């Protein structure tokens, strides 16, 4: 069976390998061809394969919104009646469920958007606890720089990381405004200049913290950025919780923590965004679709869930698994989950579905980084003009 994914982290790949090996042991007539694809090119590759009618037996999606074209074209099996879904915590099925109640993927983990930090680097700089306000965040950056530690690691050679460097700020502001602003922008219901979620302030904060990233971020890839954090040469990465797996794959002894991106000077606003969307999809045209469903049943089991948590270093959506599998997540649970300092970003976007718009967005952010003045107004004007050329605003 063919299975395409976009996992770069060693722990995630190990989970796939061990889980599929377990299935093969139970069903010796099957083997798996696991193919990892760069995250930035992943959806484009799937769409190319769909056009050429060369889709894999199984594949991953990050969210339903970005995969609607694949679902509409019949390349996703309706999983709604599958018994193995009973093994999934009901809270985490919303992210794979369409408006009509149908379920299109087996969710696998709870993803968070925030700051991953090296506790030893913070201690070396005399920082006793993670910042909870924007002013404290900048003060922490100064303290780290003063002791020769790179405050923030950036791996912009992999362009998707630019989006994720602002994702935590972007998502928090969309949630606070109770609107999927990126979907509104894409549909032409609003503009960047209208600033409905304070995108200008998001860019302004981005420009301020760009002063604290490593030299030559566009010559640094994602793996190198994670290595900087793993070795304590850098103190923070602003990205998703999957970063924990990537960093600990490079240095298992890394003393890591997670904290909410503090986008205001009110500590109560520093909430950690958590959600489960997307997961494993079965191609209904696959000649091995029954075996693929059996694979999903196995991957929904506690046995493979435990393999997932111990290798991928992420919170599983499977019922009955412990939350103390890694110190990083013990802290997340104690500081944010148990205190209610989280928000659900299941229905919020970090990317544009239209790939032409997405490229324009990434290019504009790239220019913003390269511009030493980090001119917010120029970026806003450029984005609106480029988006208007590509899509027609709703009248």
Tab-separated table of C-alpha atoms in Angstrom:
chain	number	residue	atom	x	y	z
A	1	UNK	CA	0.000	0.000	0.000
A	2	UNK	CA	1.183	3.492	-0.803
A	3	UNK	CA	1.016	6.187	1.870
A	4	UNK	CA	2.123	9.785	1.233
A	5	UNK	CA	2.787	12.149	4.141
A	6	UNK	CA	4.609	15.398	4.907
A	7	UNK	CA	6.282	14.465	8.182
A	8	UNK	CA	9.866	15.638	8.413
A	9	UNK	CA	10.415	14.876	12.108
A	10	UNK	CA	12.119	11.601	12.950
A	11	UNK	CA	9.622	10.670	15.671
A	12	UNK	CA	6.610	11.023	13.365
A	13	UNK	CA	8.278	8.898	10.700
A	14	UNK	CA	9.167	6.310	13.328
A	15	UNK	CA	5.501	6.129	14.412
A	16	UNK	CA	4.447	5.487	10.807
A	17	UNK	CA	7.125	2.838	10.355
A	18	UNK	CA	6.351	0.997	13.599
A	19	UNK	CA	2.596	1.167	13.075
A	20	UNK	CA	2.737	-0.129	9.521
A	21	UNK	CA	5.211	-2.835	10.526
A	22	UNK	CA	2.726	-3.944	13.157
A	23	UNK	CA	-0.001	-4.172	10.502
A	24	UNK	CA	2.285	-6.096	8.139
A	25	UNK	CA	3.100	-8.540	10.942
A	26	UNK	CA	-0.617	-9.181	11.371
A	27	UNK	CA	-1.268	-9.258	7.606
A	28	UNK	CA	1.911	-10.605	5.915
A	29	UNK	CA	0.518	-10.257	2.379
A	30	UNK	CA	0.818	-6.452	2.665
A	31	UNK	CA	3.760	-4.090	2.731
A	32	UNK	CA	3.839	-0.299	2.763
A	33	UNK	CA	5.602	2.278	0.622
A	34	UNK	CA	5.842	5.357	2.872
A	35	UNK	CA	6.725	8.537	0.965
A	36	UNK	CA	7.595	11.760	2.766
A	37	UNK	CA	7.164	15.041	0.882
A	38	UNK	CA	8.294	18.552	1.817
A	39	UNK	CA	5.435	20.368	3.552
A	40	UNK	CA	5.642	23.379	1.261
A	41	UNK	CA	5.027	21.266	-1.847
A	42	UNK	CA	2.772	18.634	-0.318
A	43	UNK	CA	-0.709	19.761	-1.400
A	44	UNK	CA	0.528	20.692	-4.870
A	45	UNK	CA	1.898	17.168	-5.280
A	46	UNK	CA	-1.405	15.606	-4.178
A	47	UNK	CA	-3.363	17.775	-6.615
A	48	UNK	CA	-0.990	16.849	-9.448
A	49	UNK	CA	-1.446	13.178	-8.639
A	50	UNK	CA	-5.226	13.600	-8.465
A	51	UNK	CA	-5.284	15.200	-11.929
A	52	UNK	CA	-3.249	12.301	-13.321
A	53	UNK	CA	-5.422	9.750	-11.448
A	54	UNK	CA	-2.370	8.536	-9.546
A	55	UNK	CA	-3.433	9.057	-5.940
A	56	UNK	CA	-1.930	6.895	-3.166
A	57	UNK	CA	-3.950	4.386	-1.150
A	58	UNK	CA	-3.608	6.598	1.920
A	59	UNK	CA	-2.440	10.152	2.557
A	60	UNK	CA	-2.444	12.901	5.193
A	61	UNK	CA	-4.301	16.218	5.203
A	62	UNK	CA	-3.826	19.107	7.616
A	63	UNK	CA	-7.399	20.406	7.489
A	64	UNK	CA	-10.630	19.933	5.567
A	65	UNK	CA	-10.669	23.461	4.161
A	66	UNK	CA	-7.443	23.051	2.199
A	67	UNK	CA	-8.474	19.588	0.967
A	68	UNK	CA	-12.021	20.368	-0.191
A	69	UNK	CA	-11.081	19.932	-3.848
A	70	UNK	CA	-9.762	16.418	-3.145
A	71	UNK	CA	-12.914	15.543	-1.210
A	72	UNK	CA	-15.221	16.920	-3.934
A	73	UNK	CA	-13.342	15.012	-6.623
A	74	UNK	CA	-13.935	11.750	-4.743
A	75	UNK	CA	-10.458	11.048	-3.386
A	76	UNK	CA	-11.481	10.863	0.279
A	77	UNK	CA	-13.538	8.038	1.761
A	78	UNK	CA	-16.453	8.885	4.057
A	79	UNK	CA	-15.420	7.350	7.392
A	80	UNK	CA	-18.544	8.361	9.338
A	81	UNK	CA	-19.784	4.828	10.037
A	82	UNK	CA	-16.432	3.270	10.868
A	83	UNK	CA	-16.474	1.599	14.325
A	84	UNK	CA	-12.882	2.585	15.123
A	85	UNK	CA	-13.952	6.229	15.487
A	86	UNK	CA	-15.389	5.253	18.884
A	87	UNK	CA	-11.768	5.016	20.075
A	88	UNK	CA	-11.221	8.735	19.392
A	89	UNK	CA	-11.987	11.439	21.955
A	90	UNK	CA	-15.183	13.035	20.598
A	91	UNK	CA	-13.794	16.549	21.155
A	92	UNK	CA	-11.295	15.977	18.377
A	93	UNK	CA	-13.644	14.775	15.654
A	94	UNK	CA	-14.951	18.258	14.803
A	95	UNK	CA	-11.796	19.071	12.885
A	96	UNK	CA	-12.358	16.219	10.420
A	97	UNK	CA	-16.119	16.651	10.108
A	98	UNK	CA	-17.826	18.625	7.326
A	99	UNK	CA	-20.938	20.727	7.867
A	100	UNK	CA	-23.161	17.794	6.907
A	101	UNK	CA	-21.663	15.668	9.689
A	102	UNK	CA	-19.558	13.388	7.517
A	103	UNK	CA	-16.051	12.455	8.691
A	104	UNK	CA	-13.237	12.387	6.123
A	105	UNK	CA	-10.082	11.543	8.062
A	106	UNK	CA	-8.823	9.777	11.159
A	107	UNK	CA	-7.430	12.512	13.432
A	108	UNK	CA	-4.127	11.710	15.051
A	109	UNK	CA	-2.963	14.450	17.388
A	110	UNK	CA	-3.692	17.711	19.136
A	111	UNK	CA	-1.630	20.444	17.503
A	112	UNK	CA	-0.729	23.654	19.247
A	113	UNK	CA	0.535	27.009	17.996
A	114	UNK	CA	2.915	28.838	20.284
A	115	UNK	CA	6.499	29.181	21.448
A	116	UNK	CA	8.840	26.239	22.009
A	117	UNK	CA	11.707	27.233	24.288
A	118	UNK	CA	14.904	25.809	25.724
A	119	UNK	CA	14.655	26.025	29.498
A	120	UNK	CA	18.417	25.803	29.976
A	121	UNK	CA	18.946	28.771	27.649
A	122	UNK	CA	16.355	30.766	29.597
A	123	UNK	CA	18.073	29.883	32.878
A	124	UNK	CA	21.459	30.956	31.508
A	125	UNK	CA	19.941	34.364	30.685
A	126	UNK	CA	18.405	34.643	34.160
A	127	UNK	CA	14.815	34.305	32.909
A	128	UNK	CA	12.828	32.635	35.682
A	129	UNK	CA	9.576	32.018	33.823
A	130	UNK	CA	8.185	32.378	30.290
A	131	UNK	CA	6.953	35.844	29.330
A	132	UNK	CA	3.205	36.454	29.493
A	133	UNK	CA	3.170	39.932	27.903
A	134	UNK	CA	4.665	41.384	24.737
A	135	UNK	CA	6.899	43.738	26.755
A	136	UNK	CA	8.243	40.774	28.748
A	137	UNK	CA	8.846	38.851	25.525
A	138	UNK	CA	11.059	41.638	24.143
A	139	UNK	CA	12.852	41.909	27.506
A	140	UNK	CA	13.543	38.159	27.374
A	141	UNK	CA	14.984	38.539	23.879
A	142	UNK	CA	17.322	41.277	25.122
A	143	UNK	CA	18.427	39.162	28.104
A	144	UNK	CA	19.170	36.183	25.862
A	145	UNK	CA	21.113	38.285	23.392
A	146	UNK	CA	23.154	39.764	26.239
A	147	UNK	CA	24.493	36.307	27.160
A	148	UNK	CA	25.278	35.343	23.561
A	149	UNK	CA	22.208	33.190	22.876
A	150	UNK	CA	20.164	33.669	19.713
A	151	UNK	CA	16.723	34.586	21.032
A	152	UNK	CA	14.678	33.132	18.135
A	153	UNK	CA	15.693	30.475	15.606
A	154	UNK	CA	14.329	31.011	12.079
A	155	UNK	CA	14.657	28.497	9.238
A	156	UNK	CA	13.222	30.491	6.345
A	157	UNK	CA	15.027	28.451	3.715
A	158	UNK	CA	11.910	26.279	4.107
A	159	UNK	CA	9.323	28.895	3.175
A	160	UNK	CA	6.431	27.346	5.128
A	161	UNK	CA	8.178	28.342	8.366
A	162	UNK	CA	7.625	32.031	7.562
A	163	UNK	CA	3.873	31.471	7.775
A	164	UNK	CA	4.265	29.584	11.024
A	165	UNK	CA	6.449	32.288	12.504
A	166	UNK	CA	3.357	34.525	12.586
A	167	UNK	CA	0.724	31.780	12.933
A	168	UNK	CA	0.414	31.916	16.735
A	169	UNK	CA	-0.128	35.692	16.632
A	170	UNK	CA	-2.452	35.430	13.620
A	171	UNK	CA	-4.576	32.660	15.136
A	172	UNK	CA	-4.885	34.357	18.524
A	173	UNK	CA	-6.143	37.538	16.879
A	174	UNK	CA	-8.596	35.661	14.662
A	175	UNK	CA	-9.930	33.873	17.731
A	176	UNK	CA	-10.183	37.103	19.745
A	177	UNK	CA	-12.089	38.723	16.868
A	178	UNK	CA	-14.350	35.649	16.439
A	179	UNK	CA	-13.769	35.533	12.697
A	180	UNK	CA	-11.923	33.378	10.192
A	181	UNK	CA	-10.221	36.429	8.780
A	182	UNK	CA	-8.065	34.552	6.276
A	183	UNK	CA	-11.174	32.971	4.724
A	184	UNK	CA	-12.740	36.454	4.580
A	185	UNK	CA	-9.652	37.854	2.871
A	186	UNK	CA	-9.601	34.986	0.376
A	187	UNK	CA	-13.274	35.476	-0.485
A	188	UNK	CA	-12.865	39.238	-0.858
A	189	UNK	CA	-15.173	40.026	2.079
A	190	UNK	CA	-12.508	42.263	3.588
A	191	UNK	CA	-9.064	43.667	2.780
A	192	UNK	CA	-5.733	43.791	4.567
A	193	UNK	CA	-6.079	47.572	4.858
A	194	UNK	CA	-9.412	47.295	6.697
A	195	UNK	CA	-7.377	45.673	9.484
A	196	UNK	CA	-10.284	43.772	11.043
A	197	UNK	CA	-8.054	41.571	13.222
A	198	UNK	CA	-5.272	44.135	13.689
A	199	UNK	CA	-3.047	42.517	11.068
A	200	UNK	CA	-0.979	45.707	11.001
A	201	UNK	CA	-0.094	45.148	14.660
A	202	UNK	CA	0.743	41.499	13.900
A	203	UNK	CA	3.204	42.647	11.228
A	204	UNK	CA	4.563	45.344	13.541
A	205	UNK	CA	5.303	42.769	16.260
A	206	UNK	CA	6.833	40.496	13.645
A	207	UNK	CA	9.145	43.297	12.549
A	208	UNK	CA	10.160	43.985	16.147
A	209	UNK	CA	11.154	40.399	16.864
A	210	UNK	CA	12.946	39.934	13.558
A	211	UNK	CA	15.743	41.882	15.232
A	212	UNK	CA	16.334	38.815	17.403
A	213	UNK	CA	16.493	35.957	14.873
A	214	UNK	CA	19.658	34.196	13.727
A	215	UNK	CA	21.825	35.697	11.002
A	216	UNK	CA	20.986	34.661	7.428
A	217	UNK	CA	17.609	33.053	8.183
A	218	UNK	CA	17.018	32.413	4.461
A	219	UNK	CA	20.174	30.305	4.379
A	220	UNK	CA	19.002	28.343	7.434
A	221	UNK	CA	16.578	25.465	6.895
A	222	UNK	CA	14.041	24.011	9.324
A	223	UNK	CA	16.333	21.230	10.493
A	224	UNK	CA	19.151	23.673	11.196
A	225	UNK	CA	16.800	25.960	13.127
A	226	UNK	CA	15.652	23.037	15.274
A	227	UNK	CA	19.284	22.062	15.882
A	228	UNK	CA	20.025	25.578	17.172
A	229	UNK	CA	17.263	25.124	19.751
A	230	UNK	CA	18.258	21.531	20.542
A	231	UNK	CA	21.831	22.598	21.354
A	232	UNK	CA	20.808	25.690	23.297
A	233	UNK	CA	22.465	28.051	20.851
A	234	UNK	CA	19.004	29.504	20.293
A	235	UNK	CA	16.320	29.879	22.952
A	236	UNK	CA	12.993	29.869	21.089
A	237	UNK	CA	11.178	28.778	17.967
A	238	UNK	CA	7.716	30.174	17.224
A	239	UNK	CA	5.872	27.390	15.422
A	240	UNK	CA	3.713	24.326	16.093
A	241	UNK	CA	3.986	21.748	18.849
A	242	UNK	CA	5.394	19.224	16.362
A	243	UNK	CA	8.644	21.150	16.838
A	244	UNK	CA	9.133	19.273	20.121
A	245	UNK	CA	9.530	16.029	18.176
A	246	UNK	CA	11.969	17.583	15.697
A	247	UNK	CA	14.148	19.132	18.393
A	248	UNK	CA	14.209	16.068	20.644
A	249	UNK	CA	15.030	13.877	17.652
A	250	UNK	CA	18.238	15.901	17.369
A	251	UNK	CA	18.938	16.007	21.085
A	252	UNK	CA	16.787	13.763	23.312
A	253	UNK	CA	18.183	15.529	26.387
A	254	UNK	CA	16.788	18.910	25.267
A	255	UNK	CA	15.070	20.563	28.217
A	256	UNK	CA	12.091	22.073	26.405
A	257	UNK	CA	8.984	23.957	27.404
A	258	UNK	CA	5.958	25.484	25.674
A	259	UNK	CA	4.313	28.837	26.262
A	260	UNK	CA	1.579	30.875	24.607
A	261	UNK	CA	2.696	33.641	22.276
A	262	UNK	CA	2.070	36.839	24.314
A	263	UNK	CA	0.619	39.163	21.686
A	264	UNK	CA	-0.661	41.837	24.117
A	265	UNK	CA	0.441	43.346	27.424
A	266	UNK	CA	-2.441	41.649	29.237
A	267	UNK	CA	-1.292	38.279	30.660
A	268	UNK	CA	-4.866	36.948	30.436
A	269	UNK	CA	-4.643	37.111	26.632
A	270	UNK	CA	-1.724	34.663	26.572
A	271	UNK	CA	-3.693	31.513	25.739
A	272	UNK	CA	-2.302	28.456	24.009
A	273	UNK	CA	-4.064	27.552	20.770
A	274	UNK	CA	-4.874	23.836	20.517
A	275	UNK	CA	-6.832	21.896	17.904
A	276	UNK	CA	-7.065	18.630	16.054
A	277	UNK	CA	-7.807	18.888	12.365
A	278	UNK	CA	-6.931	16.685	9.468
A	279	UNK	CA	-5.402	13.257	9.728
A	280	UNK	CA	-5.222	10.048	7.720
A	281	UNK	CA	-7.373	9.801	4.581
A	282	UNK	CA	-8.272	6.661	2.612
A	283	UNK	CA	-8.567	6.859	-1.162
A	284	UNK	CA	-11.923	5.167	-2.010
A	285	UNK	CA	-10.588	4.250	-5.466
A	286	UNK	CA	-7.739	2.256	-3.942
A	287	UNK	CA	-7.687	-1.451	-4.791
A	288	UNK	CA	-6.579	-1.941	-1.159
A	289	UNK	CA	-9.238	0.192	0.525
A	290	UNK	CA	-10.372	-2.578	2.922
A	291	UNK	CA	-6.785	-3.091	4.068
A	292	UNK	CA	-6.408	0.684	4.365
A	293	UNK	CA	-9.460	0.794	6.654
A	294	UNK	CA	-7.940	-1.990	8.745
A	295	UNK	CA	-4.781	0.109	8.984
A	296	UNK	CA	-6.812	3.048	10.276
A	297	UNK	CA	-8.427	0.769	12.842
A	298	UNK	CA	-4.969	-0.216	14.066
A	299	UNK	CA	-3.773	3.398	14.110
A	300	UNK	CA	-6.816	4.298	16.236
A	301	UNK	CA	-5.806	1.735	18.878
A	302	UNK	CA	-4.193	2.475	22.235
A	303	UNK	CA	-1.211	0.352	21.218
A	304	UNK	CA	-0.305	2.532	18.249
A	305	UNK	CA	-1.399	5.648	20.164
A	306	UNK	CA	1.234	4.880	22.789
A	307	UNK	CA	3.824	4.409	20.028
A	308	UNK	CA	2.718	7.775	18.652
A	309	UNK	CA	3.114	9.662	21.922
A	310	UNK	CA	6.467	8.122	22.804
A	311	UNK	CA	7.945	8.758	19.350
A	312	UNK	CA	6.204	11.804	17.891
A	313	UNK	CA	6.150	13.584	21.246
A	314	UNK	CA	2.631	14.893	20.718
A	315	UNK	CA	-0.755	14.585	22.416
A	316	UNK	CA	-2.773	11.750	20.894
A	317	UNK	CA	-6.539	12.022	20.284
A	318	UNK	CA	-7.076	8.382	21.311
A	319	UNK	CA	-9.063	7.823	24.502
A	320	UNK	CA	-7.388	6.555	27.656
A	321	UNK	CA	-3.791	7.493	26.959
A	322	UNK	CA	-1.709	9.260	29.650
A	323	UNK	CA	-0.807	12.949	29.338
A	324	UNK	CA	2.464	12.630	31.273
A	325	UNK	CA	4.432	10.901	28.498
A	326	UNK	CA	6.863	13.826	28.148
A	327	UNK	CA	7.877	16.638	30.561
A	328	UNK	CA	7.154	19.279	27.905
A	329	UNK	CA	3.516	18.263	27.786
A	330	UNK	CA	3.203	17.907	31.547
A	331	UNK	CA	3.992	21.616	31.722
A	332	UNK	CA	1.548	22.454	28.899
A	333	UNK	CA	-1.189	20.490	30.650
A	334	UNK	CA	-0.536	22.079	34.050
A	335	UNK	CA	-0.052	25.676	32.879
A	336	UNK	CA	-2.647	25.956	30.132
A	337	UNK	CA	-4.991	22.982	29.707
A	338	UNK	CA	-5.911	22.474	33.374
A	339	UNK	CA	-6.297	26.232	33.953
A	340	UNK	CA	-8.462	26.837	30.900
A	341	UNK	CA	-5.853	29.082	29.267
A	342	UNK	CA	-6.367	27.548	25.822
A	343	UNK	CA	-8.486	28.265	22.767
A	344	UNK	CA	-9.715	26.015	19.970
A	345	UNK	CA	-8.522	27.039	16.504
A	346	UNK	CA	-10.215	24.160	14.688
A	347	UNK	CA	-12.144	26.488	12.354
A	348	UNK	CA	-9.411	29.083	11.916
A	349	UNK	CA	-6.947	29.274	9.022
A	350	UNK	CA	-3.201	29.713	8.820
A	351	UNK	CA	-3.038	29.350	5.028
A	352	UNK	CA	-4.965	30.405	1.967
A	353	UNK	CA	-6.602	27.580	-0.006
A	354	UNK	CA	-5.927	29.323	-3.331
A	355	UNK	CA	-2.276	28.513	-3.970
A	356	UNK	CA	-1.730	31.685	-6.009
A	357	UNK	CA	-2.867	33.759	-3.036
A	358	UNK	CA	-0.712	31.664	-0.725
A	359	UNK	CA	2.378	32.331	-2.858
A	360	UNK	CA	1.647	36.055	-2.859
A	361	UNK	CA	1.298	35.990	0.934
A	362	UNK	CA	4.579	34.123	1.458
A	363	UNK	CA	6.376	36.404	-1.016
A	364	UNK	CA	5.074	39.527	0.727
A	365	UNK	CA	6.201	38.230	4.126
A	366	UNK	CA	9.589	37.362	2.622
A	367	UNK	CA	9.969	40.921	1.317
A	368	UNK	CA	8.896	42.216	4.730
A	369	UNK	CA	11.662	40.207	6.407
A	370	UNK	CA	14.278	41.342	3.889
A	371	UNK	CA	13.234	45.002	4.185
A	372	UNK	CA	15.419	46.390	6.968
A	373	UNK	CA	12.715	48.929	7.808
A	374	UNK	CA	9.989	46.251	7.957
A	375	UNK	CA	7.530	48.661	6.392
A	376	UNK	CA	4.049	47.567	7.470
A	377	UNK	CA	2.068	49.989	5.292
A	378	UNK	CA	4.003	49.047	2.151
A	379	UNK	CA	3.351	45.353	2.786
A	380	UNK	CA	-0.367	45.936	3.362
A	381	UNK	CA	-0.664	47.927	0.134
A	382	UNK	CA	1.260	45.318	-1.847
A	383	UNK	CA	-0.878	42.479	-0.467
A	384	UNK	CA	-4.181	44.172	-1.279
A	385	UNK	CA	-3.093	45.040	-4.817
A	386	UNK	CA	-1.814	41.522	-5.506
A	387	UNK	CA	-4.897	39.840	-4.006
A	388	UNK	CA	-7.215	42.074	-6.053
A	389	UNK	CA	-5.446	40.989	-9.214
A	390	UNK	CA	-5.997	37.316	-8.403
A	391	UNK	CA	-9.529	37.247	-6.957
A	392	UNK	CA	-12.516	39.524	-7.437
A	393	UNK	CA	-13.924	41.000	-4.209
A	394	UNK	CA	-17.535	40.173	-3.362
A	395	UNK	CA	-19.837	43.042	-4.366
